[in-house]
PDB file of C-alpha atoms in Angstrom:
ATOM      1  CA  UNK A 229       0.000   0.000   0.000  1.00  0.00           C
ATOM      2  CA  UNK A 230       1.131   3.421  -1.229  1.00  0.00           C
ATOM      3  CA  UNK A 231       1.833   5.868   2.183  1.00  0.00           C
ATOM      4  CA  UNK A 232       0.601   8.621   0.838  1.00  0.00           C
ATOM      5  CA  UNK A 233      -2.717   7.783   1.907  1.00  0.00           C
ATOM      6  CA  UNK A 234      -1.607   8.931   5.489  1.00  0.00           C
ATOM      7  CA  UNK A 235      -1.245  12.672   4.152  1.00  0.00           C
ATOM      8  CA  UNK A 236      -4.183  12.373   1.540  1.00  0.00           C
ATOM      9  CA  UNK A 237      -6.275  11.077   4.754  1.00  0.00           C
ATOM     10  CA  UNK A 238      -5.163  13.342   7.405  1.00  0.00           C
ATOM     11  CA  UNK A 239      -6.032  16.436   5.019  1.00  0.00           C
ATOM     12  CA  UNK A 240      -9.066  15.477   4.480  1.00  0.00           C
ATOM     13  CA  UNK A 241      -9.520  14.728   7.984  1.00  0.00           C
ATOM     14  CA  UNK A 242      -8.540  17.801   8.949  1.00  0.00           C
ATOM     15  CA  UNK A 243     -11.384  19.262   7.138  1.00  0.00           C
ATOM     16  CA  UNK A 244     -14.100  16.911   8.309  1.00  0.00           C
ATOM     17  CA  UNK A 245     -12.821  17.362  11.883  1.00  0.00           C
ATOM     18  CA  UNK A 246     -13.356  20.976  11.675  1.00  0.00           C
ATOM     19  CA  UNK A 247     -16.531  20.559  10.083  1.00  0.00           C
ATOM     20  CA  UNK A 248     -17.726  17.971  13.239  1.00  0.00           C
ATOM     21  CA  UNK A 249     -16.797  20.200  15.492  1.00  0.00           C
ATOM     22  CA  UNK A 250     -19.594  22.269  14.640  1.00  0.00           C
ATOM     23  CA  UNK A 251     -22.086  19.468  14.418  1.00  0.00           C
ATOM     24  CA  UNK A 252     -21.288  18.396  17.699  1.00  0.00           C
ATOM     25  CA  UNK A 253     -21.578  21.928  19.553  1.00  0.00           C
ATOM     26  CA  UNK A 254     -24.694  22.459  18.026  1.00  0.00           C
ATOM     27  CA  UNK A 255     -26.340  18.613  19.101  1.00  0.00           C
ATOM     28  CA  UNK A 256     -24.888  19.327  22.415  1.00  0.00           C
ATOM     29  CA  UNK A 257     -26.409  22.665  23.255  1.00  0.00           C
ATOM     30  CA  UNK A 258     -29.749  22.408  21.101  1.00  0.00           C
ATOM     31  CA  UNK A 259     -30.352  18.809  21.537  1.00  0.00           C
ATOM     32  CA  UNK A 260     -30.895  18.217  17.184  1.00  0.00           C
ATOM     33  CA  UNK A 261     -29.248  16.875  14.308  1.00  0.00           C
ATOM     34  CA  UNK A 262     -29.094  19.448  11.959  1.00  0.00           C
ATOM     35  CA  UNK A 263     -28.643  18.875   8.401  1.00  0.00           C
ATOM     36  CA  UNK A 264     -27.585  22.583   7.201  1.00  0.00           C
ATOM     37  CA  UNK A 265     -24.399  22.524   9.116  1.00  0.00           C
ATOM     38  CA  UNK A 266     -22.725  21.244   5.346  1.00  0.00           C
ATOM     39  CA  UNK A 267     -24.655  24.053   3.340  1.00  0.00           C
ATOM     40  CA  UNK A 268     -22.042  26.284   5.731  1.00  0.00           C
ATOM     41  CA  UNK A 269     -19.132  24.668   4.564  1.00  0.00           C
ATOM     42  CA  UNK A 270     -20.344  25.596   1.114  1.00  0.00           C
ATOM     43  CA  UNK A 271     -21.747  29.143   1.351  1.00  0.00           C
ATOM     44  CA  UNK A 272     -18.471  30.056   3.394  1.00  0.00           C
ATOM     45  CA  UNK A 273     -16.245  28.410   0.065  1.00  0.00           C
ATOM     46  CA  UNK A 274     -18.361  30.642  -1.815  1.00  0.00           C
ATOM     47  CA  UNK A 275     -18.459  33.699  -0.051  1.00  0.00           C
ATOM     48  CA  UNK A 276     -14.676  33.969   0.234  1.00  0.00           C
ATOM     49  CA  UNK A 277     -14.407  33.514  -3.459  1.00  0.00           C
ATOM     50  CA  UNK A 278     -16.445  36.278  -4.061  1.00  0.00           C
ATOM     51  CA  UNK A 279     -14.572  38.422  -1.795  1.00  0.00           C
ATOM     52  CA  UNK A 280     -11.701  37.377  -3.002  1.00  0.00           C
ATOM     53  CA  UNK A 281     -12.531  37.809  -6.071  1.00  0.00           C
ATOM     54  CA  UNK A 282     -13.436  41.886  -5.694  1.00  0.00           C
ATOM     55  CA  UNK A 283     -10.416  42.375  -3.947  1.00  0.00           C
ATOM     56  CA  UNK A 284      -8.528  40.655  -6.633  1.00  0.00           C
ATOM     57  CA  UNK A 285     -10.032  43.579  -9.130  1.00  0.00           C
ATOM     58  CA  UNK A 286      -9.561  46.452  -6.747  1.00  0.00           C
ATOM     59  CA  UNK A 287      -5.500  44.801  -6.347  1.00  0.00           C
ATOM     60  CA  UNK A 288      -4.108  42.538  -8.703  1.00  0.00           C
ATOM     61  CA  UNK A 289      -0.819  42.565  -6.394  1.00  0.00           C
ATOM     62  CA  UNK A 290      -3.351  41.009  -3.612  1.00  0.00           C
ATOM     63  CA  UNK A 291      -3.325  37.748  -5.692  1.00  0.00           C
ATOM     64  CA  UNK A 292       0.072  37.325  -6.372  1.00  0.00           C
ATOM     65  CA  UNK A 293       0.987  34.675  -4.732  1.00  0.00           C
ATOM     66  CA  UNK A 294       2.266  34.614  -0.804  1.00  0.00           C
ATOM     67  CA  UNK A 295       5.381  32.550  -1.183  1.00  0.00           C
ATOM     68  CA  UNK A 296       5.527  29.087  -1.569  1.00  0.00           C
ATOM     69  CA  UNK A 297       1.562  29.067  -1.335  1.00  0.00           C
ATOM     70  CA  UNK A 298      -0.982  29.028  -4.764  1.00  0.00           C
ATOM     71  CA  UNK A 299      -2.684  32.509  -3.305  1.00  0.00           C
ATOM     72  CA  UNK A 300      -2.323  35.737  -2.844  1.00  0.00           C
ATOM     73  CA  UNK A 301      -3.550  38.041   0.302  1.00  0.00           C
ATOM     74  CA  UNK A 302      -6.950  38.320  -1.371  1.00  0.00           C
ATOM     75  CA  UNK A 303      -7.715  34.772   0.114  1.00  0.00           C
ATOM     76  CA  UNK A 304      -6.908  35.351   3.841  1.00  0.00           C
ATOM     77  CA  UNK A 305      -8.678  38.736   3.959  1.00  0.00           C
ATOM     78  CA  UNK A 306     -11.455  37.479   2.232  1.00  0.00           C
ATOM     79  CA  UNK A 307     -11.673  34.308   4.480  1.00  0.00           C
ATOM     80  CA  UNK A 308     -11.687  36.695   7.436  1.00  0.00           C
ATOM     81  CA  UNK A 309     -15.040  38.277   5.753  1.00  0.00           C
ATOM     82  CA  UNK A 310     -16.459  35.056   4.693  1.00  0.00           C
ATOM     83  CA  UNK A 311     -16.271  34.294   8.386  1.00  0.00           C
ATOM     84  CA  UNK A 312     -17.993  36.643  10.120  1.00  0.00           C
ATOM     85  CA  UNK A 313     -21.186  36.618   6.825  1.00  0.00           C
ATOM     86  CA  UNK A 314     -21.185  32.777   7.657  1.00  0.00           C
ATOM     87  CA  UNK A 315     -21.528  33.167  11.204  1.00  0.00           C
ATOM     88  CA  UNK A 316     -24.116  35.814  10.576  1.00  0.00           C
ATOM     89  CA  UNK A 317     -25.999  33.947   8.067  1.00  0.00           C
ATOM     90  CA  UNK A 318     -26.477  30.965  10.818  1.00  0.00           C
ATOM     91  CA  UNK A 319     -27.489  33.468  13.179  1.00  0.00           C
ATOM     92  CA  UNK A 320     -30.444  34.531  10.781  1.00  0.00           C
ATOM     93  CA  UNK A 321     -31.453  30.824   9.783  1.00  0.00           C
ATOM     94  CA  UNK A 322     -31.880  30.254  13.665  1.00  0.00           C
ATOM     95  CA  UNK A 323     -33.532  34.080  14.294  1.00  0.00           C
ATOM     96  CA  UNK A 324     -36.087  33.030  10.793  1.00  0.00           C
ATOM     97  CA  UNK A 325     -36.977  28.979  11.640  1.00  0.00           C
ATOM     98  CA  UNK A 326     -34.866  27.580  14.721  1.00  0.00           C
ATOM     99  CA  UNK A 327     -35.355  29.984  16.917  1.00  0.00           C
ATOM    100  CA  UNK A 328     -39.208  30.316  16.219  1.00  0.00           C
ATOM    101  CA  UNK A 329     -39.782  26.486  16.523  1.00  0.00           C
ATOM    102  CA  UNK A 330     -38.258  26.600  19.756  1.00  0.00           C
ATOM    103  CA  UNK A 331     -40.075  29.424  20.947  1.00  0.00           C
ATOM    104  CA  UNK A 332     -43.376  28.022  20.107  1.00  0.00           C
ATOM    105  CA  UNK A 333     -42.121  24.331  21.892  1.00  0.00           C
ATOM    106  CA  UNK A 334     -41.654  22.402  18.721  1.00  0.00           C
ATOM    107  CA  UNK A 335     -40.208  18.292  18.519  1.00  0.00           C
ATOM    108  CA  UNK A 336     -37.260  17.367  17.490  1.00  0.00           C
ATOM    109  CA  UNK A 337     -38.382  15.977  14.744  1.00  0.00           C
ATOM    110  CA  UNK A 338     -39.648  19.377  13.341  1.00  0.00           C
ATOM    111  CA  UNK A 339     -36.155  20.662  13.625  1.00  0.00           C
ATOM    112  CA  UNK A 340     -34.740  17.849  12.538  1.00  0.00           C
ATOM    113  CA  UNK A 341     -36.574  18.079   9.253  1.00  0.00           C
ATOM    114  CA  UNK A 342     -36.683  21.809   8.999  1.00  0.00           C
ATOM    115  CA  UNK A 343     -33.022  21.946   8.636  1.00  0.00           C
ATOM    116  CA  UNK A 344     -33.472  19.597   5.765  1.00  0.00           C
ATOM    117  CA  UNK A 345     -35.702  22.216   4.174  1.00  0.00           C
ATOM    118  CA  UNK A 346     -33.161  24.593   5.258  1.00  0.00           C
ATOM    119  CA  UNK A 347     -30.294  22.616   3.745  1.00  0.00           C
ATOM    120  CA  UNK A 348     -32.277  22.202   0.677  1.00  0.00           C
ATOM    121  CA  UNK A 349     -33.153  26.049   0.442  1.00  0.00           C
ATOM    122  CA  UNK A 350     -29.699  27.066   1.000  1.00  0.00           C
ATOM    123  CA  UNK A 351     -28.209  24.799  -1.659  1.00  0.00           C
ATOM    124  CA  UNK A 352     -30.757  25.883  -4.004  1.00  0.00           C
ATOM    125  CA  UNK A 353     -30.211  29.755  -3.585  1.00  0.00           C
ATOM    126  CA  UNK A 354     -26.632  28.801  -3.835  1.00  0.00           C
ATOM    127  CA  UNK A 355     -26.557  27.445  -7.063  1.00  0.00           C
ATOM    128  CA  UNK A 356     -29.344  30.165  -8.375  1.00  0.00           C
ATOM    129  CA  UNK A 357     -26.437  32.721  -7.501  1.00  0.00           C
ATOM    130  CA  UNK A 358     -23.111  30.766  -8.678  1.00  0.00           C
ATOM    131  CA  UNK A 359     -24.468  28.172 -11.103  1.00  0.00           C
ATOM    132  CA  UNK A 360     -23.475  24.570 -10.569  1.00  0.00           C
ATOM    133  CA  UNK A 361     -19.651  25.024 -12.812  1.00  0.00           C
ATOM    134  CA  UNK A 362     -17.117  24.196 -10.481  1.00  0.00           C
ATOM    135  CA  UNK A 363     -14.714  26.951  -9.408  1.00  0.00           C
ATOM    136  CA  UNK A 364     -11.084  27.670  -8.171  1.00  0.00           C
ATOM    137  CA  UNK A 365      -9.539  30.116  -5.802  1.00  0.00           C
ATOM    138  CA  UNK A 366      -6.708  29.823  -7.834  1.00  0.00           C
ATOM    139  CA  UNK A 367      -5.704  27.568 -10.650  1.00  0.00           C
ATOM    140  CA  UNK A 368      -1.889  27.675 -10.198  1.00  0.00           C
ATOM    141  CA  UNK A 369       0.147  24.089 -10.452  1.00  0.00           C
ATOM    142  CA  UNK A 370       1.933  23.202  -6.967  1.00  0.00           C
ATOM    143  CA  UNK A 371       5.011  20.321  -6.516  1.00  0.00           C
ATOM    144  CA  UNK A 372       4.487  18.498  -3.607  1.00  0.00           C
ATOM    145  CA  UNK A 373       7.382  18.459  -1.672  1.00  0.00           C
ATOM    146  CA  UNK A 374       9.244  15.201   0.467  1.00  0.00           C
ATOM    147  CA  UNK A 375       8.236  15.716   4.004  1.00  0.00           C
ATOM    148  CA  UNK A 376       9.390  12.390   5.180  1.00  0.00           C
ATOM    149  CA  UNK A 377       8.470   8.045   5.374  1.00  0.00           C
ATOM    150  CA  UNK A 378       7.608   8.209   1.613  1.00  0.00           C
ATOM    151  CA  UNK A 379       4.978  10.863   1.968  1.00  0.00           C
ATOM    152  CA  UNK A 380       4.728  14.020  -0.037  1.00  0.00           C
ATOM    153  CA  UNK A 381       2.433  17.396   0.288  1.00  0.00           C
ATOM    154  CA  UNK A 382       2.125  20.244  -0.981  1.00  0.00           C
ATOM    155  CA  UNK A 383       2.407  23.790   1.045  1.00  0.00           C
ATOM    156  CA  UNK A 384      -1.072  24.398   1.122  1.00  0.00           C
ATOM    157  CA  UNK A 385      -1.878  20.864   2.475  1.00  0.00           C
ATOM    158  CA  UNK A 386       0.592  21.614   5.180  1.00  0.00           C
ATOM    159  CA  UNK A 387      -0.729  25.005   5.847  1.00  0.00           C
ATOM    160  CA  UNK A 388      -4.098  23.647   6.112  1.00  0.00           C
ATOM    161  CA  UNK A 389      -3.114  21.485   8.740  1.00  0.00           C
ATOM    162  CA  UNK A 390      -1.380  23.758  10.550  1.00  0.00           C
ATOM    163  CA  UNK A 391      -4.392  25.779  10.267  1.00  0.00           C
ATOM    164  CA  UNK A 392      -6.597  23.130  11.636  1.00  0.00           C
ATOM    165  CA  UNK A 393      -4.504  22.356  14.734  1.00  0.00           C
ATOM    166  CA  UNK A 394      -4.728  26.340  15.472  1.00  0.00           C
ATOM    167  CA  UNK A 395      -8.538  26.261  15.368  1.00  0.00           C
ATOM    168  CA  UNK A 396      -9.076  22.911  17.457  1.00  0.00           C
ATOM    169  CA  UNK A 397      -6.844  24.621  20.166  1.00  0.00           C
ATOM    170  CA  UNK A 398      -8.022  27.963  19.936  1.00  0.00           C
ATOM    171  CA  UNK A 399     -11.945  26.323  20.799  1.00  0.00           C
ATOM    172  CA  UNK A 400     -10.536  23.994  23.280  1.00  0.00           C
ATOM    173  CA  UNK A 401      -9.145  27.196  25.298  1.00  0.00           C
ATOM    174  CA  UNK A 402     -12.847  28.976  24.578  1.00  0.00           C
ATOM    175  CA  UNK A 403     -14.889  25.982  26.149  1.00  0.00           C
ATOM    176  CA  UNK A 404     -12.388  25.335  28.639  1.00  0.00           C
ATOM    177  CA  UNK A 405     -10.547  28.913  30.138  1.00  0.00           C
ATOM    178  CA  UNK A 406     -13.403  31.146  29.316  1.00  0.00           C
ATOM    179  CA  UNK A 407     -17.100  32.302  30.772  1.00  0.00           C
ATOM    180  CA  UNK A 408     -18.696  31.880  27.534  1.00  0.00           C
ATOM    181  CA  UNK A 409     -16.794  28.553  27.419  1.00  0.00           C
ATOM    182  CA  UNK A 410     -17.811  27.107  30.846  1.00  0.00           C
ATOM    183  CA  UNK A 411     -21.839  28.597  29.921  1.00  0.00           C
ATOM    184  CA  UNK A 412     -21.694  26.702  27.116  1.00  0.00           C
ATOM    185  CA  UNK A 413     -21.213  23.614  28.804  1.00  0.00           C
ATOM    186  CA  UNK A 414     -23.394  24.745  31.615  1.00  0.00           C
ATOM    187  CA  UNK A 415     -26.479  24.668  28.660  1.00  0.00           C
ATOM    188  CA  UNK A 416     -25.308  21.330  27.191  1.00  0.00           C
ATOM    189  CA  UNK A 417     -25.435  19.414  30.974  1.00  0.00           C
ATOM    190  CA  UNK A 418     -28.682  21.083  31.639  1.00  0.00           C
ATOM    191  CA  UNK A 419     -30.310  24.407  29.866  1.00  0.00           C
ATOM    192  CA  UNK A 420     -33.257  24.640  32.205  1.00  0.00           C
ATOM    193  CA  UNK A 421     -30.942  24.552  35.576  1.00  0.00           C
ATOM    194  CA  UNK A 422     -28.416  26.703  33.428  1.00  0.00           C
ATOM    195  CA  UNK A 423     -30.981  29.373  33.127  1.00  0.00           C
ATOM    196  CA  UNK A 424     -31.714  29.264  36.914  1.00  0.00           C
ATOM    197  CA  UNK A 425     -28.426  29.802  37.609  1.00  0.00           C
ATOM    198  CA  UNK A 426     -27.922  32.911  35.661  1.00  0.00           C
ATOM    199  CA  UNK A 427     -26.321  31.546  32.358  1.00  0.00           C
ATOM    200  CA  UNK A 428     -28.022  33.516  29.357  1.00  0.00           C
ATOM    201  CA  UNK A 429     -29.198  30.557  27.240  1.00  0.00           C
ATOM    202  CA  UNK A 430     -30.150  32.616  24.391  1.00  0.00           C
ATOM    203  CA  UNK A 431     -26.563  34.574  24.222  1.00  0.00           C
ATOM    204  CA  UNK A 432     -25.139  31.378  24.424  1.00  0.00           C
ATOM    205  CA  UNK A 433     -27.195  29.375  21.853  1.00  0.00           C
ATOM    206  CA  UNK A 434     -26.005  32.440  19.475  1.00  0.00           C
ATOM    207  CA  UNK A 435     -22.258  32.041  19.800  1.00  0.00           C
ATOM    208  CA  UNK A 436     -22.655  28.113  19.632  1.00  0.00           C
ATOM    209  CA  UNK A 437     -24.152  29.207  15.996  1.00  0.00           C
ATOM    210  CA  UNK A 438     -21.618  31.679  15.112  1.00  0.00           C
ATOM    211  CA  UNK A 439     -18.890  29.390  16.168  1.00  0.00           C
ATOM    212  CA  UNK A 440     -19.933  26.226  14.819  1.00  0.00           C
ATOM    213  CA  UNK A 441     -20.330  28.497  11.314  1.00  0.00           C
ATOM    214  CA  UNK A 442     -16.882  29.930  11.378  1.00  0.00           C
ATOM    215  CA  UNK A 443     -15.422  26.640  11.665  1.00  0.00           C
ATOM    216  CA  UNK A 444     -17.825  25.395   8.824  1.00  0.00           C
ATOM    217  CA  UNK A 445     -16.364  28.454   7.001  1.00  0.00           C
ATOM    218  CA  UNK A 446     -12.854  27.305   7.440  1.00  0.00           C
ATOM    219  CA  UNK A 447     -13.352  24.179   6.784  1.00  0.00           C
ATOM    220  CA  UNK A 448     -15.238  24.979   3.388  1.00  0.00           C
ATOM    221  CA  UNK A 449     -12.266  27.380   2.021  1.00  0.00           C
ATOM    222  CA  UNK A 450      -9.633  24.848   2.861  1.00  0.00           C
ATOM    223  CA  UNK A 451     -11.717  21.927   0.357  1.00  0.00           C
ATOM    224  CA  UNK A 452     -11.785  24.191  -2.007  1.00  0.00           C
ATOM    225  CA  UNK A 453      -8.605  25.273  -2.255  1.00  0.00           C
ATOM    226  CA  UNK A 454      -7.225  21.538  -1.843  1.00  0.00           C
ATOM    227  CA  UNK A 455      -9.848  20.434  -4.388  1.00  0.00           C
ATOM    228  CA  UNK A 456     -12.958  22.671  -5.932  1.00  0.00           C
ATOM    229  CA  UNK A 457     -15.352  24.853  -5.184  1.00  0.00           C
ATOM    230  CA  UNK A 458     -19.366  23.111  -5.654  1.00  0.00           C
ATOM    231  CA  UNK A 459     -22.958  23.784  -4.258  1.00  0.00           C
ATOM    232  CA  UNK A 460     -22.670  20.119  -3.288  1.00  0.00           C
ATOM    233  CA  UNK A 461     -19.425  20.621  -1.442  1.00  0.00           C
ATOM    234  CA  UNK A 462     -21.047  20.439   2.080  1.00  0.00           C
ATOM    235  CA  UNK A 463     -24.348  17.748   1.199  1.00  0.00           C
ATOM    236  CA  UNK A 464     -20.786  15.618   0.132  1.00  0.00           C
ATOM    237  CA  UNK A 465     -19.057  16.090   3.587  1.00  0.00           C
ATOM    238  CA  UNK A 466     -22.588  16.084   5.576  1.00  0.00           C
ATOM    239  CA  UNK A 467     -22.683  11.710   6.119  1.00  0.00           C
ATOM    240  CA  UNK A 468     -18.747  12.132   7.084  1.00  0.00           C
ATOM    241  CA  UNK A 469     -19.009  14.936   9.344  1.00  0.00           C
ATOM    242  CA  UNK A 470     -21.912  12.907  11.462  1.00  0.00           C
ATOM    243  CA  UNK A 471     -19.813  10.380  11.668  1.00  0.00           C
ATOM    244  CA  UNK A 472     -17.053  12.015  13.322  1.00  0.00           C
ATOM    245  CA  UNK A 473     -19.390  13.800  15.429  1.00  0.00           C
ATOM    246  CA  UNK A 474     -21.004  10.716  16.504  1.00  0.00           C
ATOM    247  CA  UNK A 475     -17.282   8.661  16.533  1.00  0.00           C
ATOM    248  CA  UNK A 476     -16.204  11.462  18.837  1.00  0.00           C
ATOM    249  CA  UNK A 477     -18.352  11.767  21.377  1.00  0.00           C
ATOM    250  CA  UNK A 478     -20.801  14.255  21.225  1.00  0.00           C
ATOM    251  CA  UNK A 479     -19.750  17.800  23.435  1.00  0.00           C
ATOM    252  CA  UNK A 480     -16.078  16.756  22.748  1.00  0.00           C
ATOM    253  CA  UNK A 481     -14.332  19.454  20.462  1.00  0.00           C
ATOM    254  CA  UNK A 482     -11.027  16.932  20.884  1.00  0.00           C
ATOM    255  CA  UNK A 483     -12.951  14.410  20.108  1.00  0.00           C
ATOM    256  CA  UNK A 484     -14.455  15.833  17.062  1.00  0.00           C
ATOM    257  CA  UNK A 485     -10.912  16.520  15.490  1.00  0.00           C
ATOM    258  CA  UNK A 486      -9.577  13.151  16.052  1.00  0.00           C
ATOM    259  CA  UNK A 487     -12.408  10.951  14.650  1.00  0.00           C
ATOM    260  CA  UNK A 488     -12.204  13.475  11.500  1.00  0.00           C
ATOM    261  CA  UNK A 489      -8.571  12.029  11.349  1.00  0.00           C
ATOM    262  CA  UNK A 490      -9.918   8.599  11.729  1.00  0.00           C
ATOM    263  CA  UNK A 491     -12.527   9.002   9.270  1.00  0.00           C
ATOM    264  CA  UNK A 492     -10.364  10.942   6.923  1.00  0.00           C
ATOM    265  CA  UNK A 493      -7.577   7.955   6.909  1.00  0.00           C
ATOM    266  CA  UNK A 494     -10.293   5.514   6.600  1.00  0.00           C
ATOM    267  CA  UNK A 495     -11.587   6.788   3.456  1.00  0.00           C
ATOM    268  CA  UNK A 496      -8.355   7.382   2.160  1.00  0.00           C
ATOM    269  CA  UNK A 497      -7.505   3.239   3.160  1.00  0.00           C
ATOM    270  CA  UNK A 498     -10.389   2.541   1.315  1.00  0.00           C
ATOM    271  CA  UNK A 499      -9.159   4.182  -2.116  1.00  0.00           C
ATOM    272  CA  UNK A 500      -6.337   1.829  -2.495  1.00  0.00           C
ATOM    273  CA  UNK A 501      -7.715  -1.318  -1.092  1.00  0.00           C
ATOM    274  CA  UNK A 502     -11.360  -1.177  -2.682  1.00  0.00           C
ATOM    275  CA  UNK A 503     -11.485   1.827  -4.548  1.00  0.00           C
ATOM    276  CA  UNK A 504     -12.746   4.926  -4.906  1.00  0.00           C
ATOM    277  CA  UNK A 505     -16.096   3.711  -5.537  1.00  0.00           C
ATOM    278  CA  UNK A 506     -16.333   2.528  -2.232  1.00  0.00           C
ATOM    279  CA  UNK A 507     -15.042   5.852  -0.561  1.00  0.00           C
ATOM    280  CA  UNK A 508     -18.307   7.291   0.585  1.00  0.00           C
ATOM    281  CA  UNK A 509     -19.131   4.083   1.936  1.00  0.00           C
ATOM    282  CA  UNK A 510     -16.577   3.934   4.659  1.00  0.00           C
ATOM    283  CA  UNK A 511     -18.309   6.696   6.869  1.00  0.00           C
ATOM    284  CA  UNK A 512     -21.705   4.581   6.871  1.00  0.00           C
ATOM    285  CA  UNK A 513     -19.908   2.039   8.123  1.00  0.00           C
ATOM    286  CA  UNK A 514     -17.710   3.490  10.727  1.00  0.00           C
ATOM    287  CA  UNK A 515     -21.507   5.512  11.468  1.00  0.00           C
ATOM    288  CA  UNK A 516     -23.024   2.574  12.214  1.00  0.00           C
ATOM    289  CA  UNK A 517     -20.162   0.644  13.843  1.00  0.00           C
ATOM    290  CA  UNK A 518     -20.361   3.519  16.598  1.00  0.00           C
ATOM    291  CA  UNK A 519     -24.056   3.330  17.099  1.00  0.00           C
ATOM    292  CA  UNK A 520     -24.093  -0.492  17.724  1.00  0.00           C
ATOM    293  CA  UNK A 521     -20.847  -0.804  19.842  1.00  0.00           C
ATOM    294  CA  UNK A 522     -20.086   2.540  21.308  1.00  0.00           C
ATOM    295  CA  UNK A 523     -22.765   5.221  21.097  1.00  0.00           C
ATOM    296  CA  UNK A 524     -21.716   7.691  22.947  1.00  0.00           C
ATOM    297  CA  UNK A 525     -18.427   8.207  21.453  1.00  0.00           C
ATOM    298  CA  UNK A 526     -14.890   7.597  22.122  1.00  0.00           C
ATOM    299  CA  UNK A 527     -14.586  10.573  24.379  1.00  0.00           C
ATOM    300  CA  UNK A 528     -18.430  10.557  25.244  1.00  0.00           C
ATOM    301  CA  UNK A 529     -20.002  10.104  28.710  1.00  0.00           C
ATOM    302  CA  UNK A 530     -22.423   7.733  29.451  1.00  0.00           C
ATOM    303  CA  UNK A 531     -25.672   9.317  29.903  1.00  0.00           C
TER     304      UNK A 531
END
């Protein structure tokens, strides 16, 4: 077996880690699954290329590129703004349905299949605004480089590692070392007795939106840099990113990251021993796996 399915997988664990992250802050604090979490990996892709994009026409020194990387500044300015829409357009899809069914004491169930609507409405409006044609942040060529045991990758690959270890710690230290962090966890233990006890569950249930966006948002702008930019991007990574959630534990931002990395590798296994036919196939199975034998998680707590 080749051993460059150990980068190819941790990359693209990386991004599905990131991505579960956000799944499982929002299950832990609103108590759903919901199914537009991918559509912000997509509309943050998108909304940094169009950024980018304008700033590349108001500069074209802002997309020469920044060393050994394929971009220019454009990108990183424009994922900072693609971050902060994303995290606002969550906050209005909860202010317009979420928040509404909650108010008015609605099932699960309703949630659960309003975000499909929701998933289905945002993909749609995507697509009416950027057509279906795949697109690039940048189309210039880049020679992976020898990092080591056989394995190759390329800058951005590293960077986007790098990236993703930054992020995992930076929202470990915010649920762990700071108020927001430790009312955050106060909600997901027990929102009712939360309340009580001063925590502001709505101010809460906002940032858990806003931060489970941003990281959507990240996550989105590194695939499509490492691969394309597509309205499906997000529906592709939603059964993956559920599965790390789930594999994780639910509540564990750790725990997220490292069954991305086991998902990630898995699928990338899978390539060379079954083929890539078989690659969506592996996160099912590792889905259900979980479910029967372990379902709270590796780093879950019973209930």
């Amino acid at each position: 077996m080749n051993p460059q399915f150990l980068m190819d997988g941790l990359v693209a664990g990386a991004m599905i880690g990131l991505g579960a992250i956000g799944v499982t802050l929002t299950y832990s604090i609103l108590r759903f699954a919901n199914f537009a979490h991918g559509e912000m990996l997509s509309w943050g892709a998108y909304l940094a290329l169009a950024v980018s994009g304008g700033l590349g026409l108001l500069s074209t020194m802002l997309t020469k590129p920044i060393g050994p990387f394929s971009f220019g500044w454009s990108l990183p300015l424009a994922a900072i703004v693609a971050i902060l829409l994303t995290g606002l357009l969550a906050l209005a899809v909860d202010a317009v349905l979420f928040g509404r069914l909650r108010a008015r004491g609605g099932a699960i169930i309703i949630l659960v299949m309003a975000s499909f609507g929701a998933s289905l409405a945002l993909r749609s409006l995507l697509e009416f605004i950027f057509t279906s044609k795949p697109a690039y942040y940048t189309k210039a060529l880049q020679i992976a480089v020898k990092i080591g045991g056989g394995l190759r990758a390329t800058p951005d690959q590293l960077l986007s590692l790098g990236l993703s270890v930054v992020a995992v710690v930076a929202i470990h230290l915010l649920m762990t070392r700071t108020d927001i962090g430790r009312s955050m966890r106060a909600v997901s233990e027990n929102p009712a007795l939360a309340g009580i006890a001063g925590v502001e569950v709505r101010r809460v249930i906002r940032v858990v939106w806003f931060v489970g966006a941003a990281l959507a948002c990240i996550a989105g702008i590194m695939t499509g840099l490492l691969v394309q930019i597509r309205p499906y991007l997000g529906h592709d990574l939603l059964l993956p990113l559920f599965a790390a959630a789930i594999l994780g534990g639910i509540g564990s931002v750790p725990g997220a990251m490292i069954a991305g990395l086991i998902v990630g590798l898995s699928e990338a296994a899978a390539v060379q021993i079954v083929g890539a036919e078989w690659r969506a196939a592996v996160s099912f199975v590792i889905l259900v796996a979980v479910l029967l034998l372990r379902p709270r998680g590796l780093f879950g707590r019973a209930a």
